[in-house]
Amino acid sequence: MTEALERRVARWLEQLPGWRDVAPYGGGLSAKLFSRRLLCVRYRKAFPEPLLSGEWDRLDTWLDVRCDEIVADAQAIRSAIDRACDKAKRESACLKVNELARRLVDEAARSRLRDSGPTAMELDALADTYLDNTPAPERQLTRKRFETFAPEYDDAWSRDGAFNLLKHPYSAVLLGDDERPPFMKTQRENMWDGLGRSVYYRSQQAIQDDQVLGDAEQIVRAEIARTCGRLGLIDESALVVLYSLMMGILLATQEALKGKNNRLSRASVQPWESGEVVAADEPPVYDMPLTNQALIQFAESVMGQFCRRSKQGQYLRASSQMYRAEAHVMRRAWTDCFAEDRRGDRVTGDRAEQIIRRAIYWGIRSGERHILARSAYITVDPNDGKSTIGVPGELDLDQVNRALDWFAANPQVGIGIVNGDEECIAQYCDAIEAHGLPTLEDIKAFISKGKA
Amino acid sequence: MTNDRHLEVSVRNIGLGVVLIGEEPVAPAGGASVSIPGATLDFDPALPSRLPSCLIADPGVAAPLVGQIYGAAVRDGVIEVCGDDAAEVTCRVEWQPPLTLLTQLAAVRFCQTSSALPLDPGLLRLEELALLGELEGIVDPDDEGIDDLYPMLEAVMSRQELMEAACRRPSVLRLLADALDILAGTLPLPDERRDVTLQWLAALDEAHETHRYQAPEWLSYLSPELALAAGGEPLAGRATADWGDVPVGLLSRREGQVAWEVQVDDAGAAVEVVAKSAETPYRLLGEPDGYLAFDLVSPEWPLPLVAGNLKRRGADWVGAVRLGDNAAKRLRRLVEDGATFDVRVRSGDPQPMPNPISAEARRWTSRAVFALRLGYVLADEHRLPAASESLGRASSLWELADDQPELEATRELMRRAEALSESWGETLTVAESVLIDG
């Protein structure tokens, strides 16, 4: 009944004379917000027992009796918002009215639950505090202003970025294609772009992070330098985390596919002290240049646990989709390392443990949701207004059909590729150029999606 | 909703500092998840009153949000168990206001991925974005952003014919007003797009809500006896595009909505496919395009024999492709050996192919859920028998697939349907209500 209760209360508010003046569209305060966060909370406190559908009369009476007080609260909130908006305009502050309204309504609810009402002074004080904490004008960055940094990015990329990309390719840790990150993008961006996210997006994220110091110009310069760093990062501790995590999840995936149990207790995988993680003096393993054995072991253990215990892990393993899970893990971990890096923090052992656990237990689930959502994305062409659902296939179907035709004549190779037979894989690789077939990775992905 | 009951939930450390609230739901009609910082919530939208589970990867970050969703006792439980592997406590849940919004968001996502109805993906996305805007501060901003809200509203508001069509439907008009209101309130004050949004809001007429719902005829396909049968000649037949393979809103959600035929001649072989478009009469953004493809497959052959694209033509999606010489020879040999064939219609970037029996079972469970959802609002006495029949069909398929957890969850759903113990209509989306606006 909660949903119905909120709707009914919101409708009651909307039919009040003058409600639209108190809660104009775009003004932050809405009937839904006021109903959900203030009136329903109060009503449920007064009548905590389960609601029955026949009890609307009681609700209506409760509302009617308090009508004046409800209107007074809404008007007090309206005044506080309007006052804060005027101040924000004068000071060019970055105010979001919804956020402010939410805080004011919550404050009013707290006040009413204490049996007093919110005073104008209390609400104004809260709005002032909120306004004081909004980003200062010198931290605001428009696209137009950002565009002036393009030559700086070009210079930094040719000086450092290209070299670092060569030495630390993004694809080696599943963070996207080995291409220079774009300066700006016109389409949708989010964390799943890996290192393909634009410098503009990185700068906006840094600006919104109140732990990042500096004005907009300083932040953009720092982000240009970071984008050109090794794996888009400056501090080596973050690189150690990423390379060790990559190594750990690869080991775990191999073990999981073999059905081995690599369970470790928490105590046995925490050999680090509280300091920053550093790379071990060991030769690089599997071309991972900077790794730490303890972190590898921890990552392997957490990933192994995920594959064994969670339904998602079991599904991904059974459907040969672990490569997808690995990419989700690395992207989430990079995002966390990126946040540490832009704040100038080095990654400690404890923080590395957190990053790894988040990357596996949170990154895979949210990554899978993202993939599911991507297939239903609706995009609108800004030129002609035409909408399109989903994303195009990554493979050219003519090329796929050449491969399917080739497999029809070489059936054992298709089956061998699925089973990981090295001889069959070599045979397919030999045929790629001669017959114009898709790459091995592409055809493996295609085959894995076409099997029941 | 039964969320008024005083619920209790288990909170346990499942190892290495990862905490689970409740149990991961078995959702036979399809699940939905929402990401909050440091954790993921998993819902069973077929039972909107069921508490979502929450897998917490980072208890330090997620605990305050858990308090805002499940209440202080559950938050304290998370903090209590997170440092102690295998620790478990039982906590009392207080259904907090954001949980109602999160449950509605899960319903929208369920409609996007598992809908038995040919819903408008534009309306679903707009409602999703509006809810995400309302949940700002709760959902993960990096993963659940609302950057698309402005371009989407711009696409509607800057085209007179789309705006007028939206204004003729009260539920759509209300959603538009809500979404614009949220956008205006979310954009920072100096942003010039805020002024544009306020102008759009001023251009909308006031909504006049009506509740005269009426079910269109074609909704009868939600019950099994009217579903089209699959099968046919060895080289021709009907197939069903699975909902996991094709985004909602492009094709009809009937069984057997795809007709295909292979023609073999002296020169080789070719396959032709015709798939029925979605029946929905209204689209927020006009008729959308999409990326659809098909594969010719056989249980006796480990790979597809050929793949082709589908293009919209009138009320259908059609495609044709010739097999390569080797593939055509292989097809002939398979025909001689008595092999059967099928066509898989899919999006450009599909998920792995599911077990076909489980996929069909999921579709029937979903049809039952949507019959219940619409039936609740329509107060239609025929919907319950339709849902029961679909659930009966789903149960036998889950049994055939030997999937005990899904079978039990489907039977539980059937029990709840017969006892009418859920308020299915309370999470009805705007895309659903548009279908039955009388």
PDB file of C-alpha atoms in Angstrom, chain B residues 29-30 107-120 124 221-222 242-244 246-249 251-254 362-363 366-367 370 373 429 431-432 435:
ATOM      1  CA  ALA B  29       9.956 -14.426 -15.201  1.00  0.00           C
ATOM      2  CA  GLY B  30      13.258 -12.517 -15.238  1.00  0.00           C
ATOM      3  CA  ALA B 107       9.692  -2.935 -12.658  1.00  0.00           C
ATOM      4  CA  VAL B 108      10.739  -0.648 -15.535  1.00  0.00           C
ATOM      5  CA  ARG B 109      13.923  -2.657 -16.076  1.00  0.00           C
ATOM      6  CA  PHE B 110      11.943  -5.885 -15.967  1.00  0.00           C
ATOM      7  CA  CYS B 111       9.724  -4.467 -18.725  1.00  0.00           C
ATOM      8  CA  GLN B 112      12.809  -3.523 -20.756  1.00  0.00           C
ATOM      9  CA  THR B 113      14.302  -7.006 -20.660  1.00  0.00           C
ATOM     10  CA  SER B 114      11.501  -9.481 -20.012  1.00  0.00           C
ATOM     11  CA  SER B 115       8.255  -7.913 -21.179  1.00  0.00           C
ATOM     12  CA  ALA B 116       5.591 -10.125 -22.686  1.00  0.00           C
ATOM     13  CA  LEU B 117       4.093  -6.981 -24.205  1.00  0.00           C
ATOM     14  CA  PRO B 118       5.486  -4.997 -27.157  1.00  0.00           C
ATOM     15  CA  LEU B 119       6.073  -1.945 -24.977  1.00  0.00           C
ATOM     16  CA  ASP B 120       7.480   1.348 -26.192  1.00  0.00           C
ATOM     17  CA  LEU B 124      10.393   2.830 -20.672  1.00  0.00           C
ATOM     18  CA  TYR B 221      -1.902 -13.928 -26.702  1.00  0.00           C
ATOM     19  CA  LEU B 222      -0.895 -13.792 -23.041  1.00  0.00           C
ATOM     20  CA  ASP B 242      13.463 -14.985 -27.613  1.00  0.00           C
ATOM     21  CA  TRP B 243      13.133 -11.826 -25.524  1.00  0.00           C
ATOM     22  CA  GLY B 244      16.706 -12.106 -24.372  1.00  0.00           C
ATOM     23  CA  VAL B 246      15.649  -9.026 -29.242  1.00  0.00           C
ATOM     24  CA  PRO B 247      15.128  -5.669 -27.509  1.00  0.00           C
ATOM     25  CA  VAL B 248      11.573  -4.833 -26.498  1.00  0.00           C
ATOM     26  CA  GLY B 249       9.550  -2.765 -28.941  1.00  0.00           C
ATOM     27  CA  LEU B 251       9.023  -7.398 -32.727  1.00  0.00           C
ATOM     28  CA  SER B 252       5.737  -8.891 -31.570  1.00  0.00           C
ATOM     29  CA  ARG B 253       6.118 -10.904 -28.350  1.00  0.00           C
ATOM     30  CA  ARG B 254       3.899 -13.747 -29.606  1.00  0.00           C
ATOM     31  CA  ARG B 362      10.601 -17.911 -18.886  1.00  0.00           C
ATOM     32  CA  ARG B 363       8.421 -16.398 -21.629  1.00  0.00           C
ATOM     33  CA  SER B 366       6.494 -13.541 -17.942  1.00  0.00           C
ATOM     34  CA  ARG B 367       3.191 -13.642 -19.884  1.00  0.00           C
ATOM     35  CA  PHE B 370       1.954  -9.300 -17.326  1.00  0.00           C
ATOM     36  CA  ARG B 373      -0.250  -6.753 -13.813  1.00  0.00           C
ATOM     37  CA  THR B 429       4.762   1.439 -15.893  1.00  0.00           C
ATOM     38  CA  ALA B 431       4.464   2.097 -21.189  1.00  0.00           C
ATOM     39  CA  GLU B 432       2.029  -0.549 -19.942  1.00  0.00           C
ATOM     40  CA  LEU B 435      -1.505   0.039 -24.028  1.00  0.00           C
TER      41      LEU B 435
END
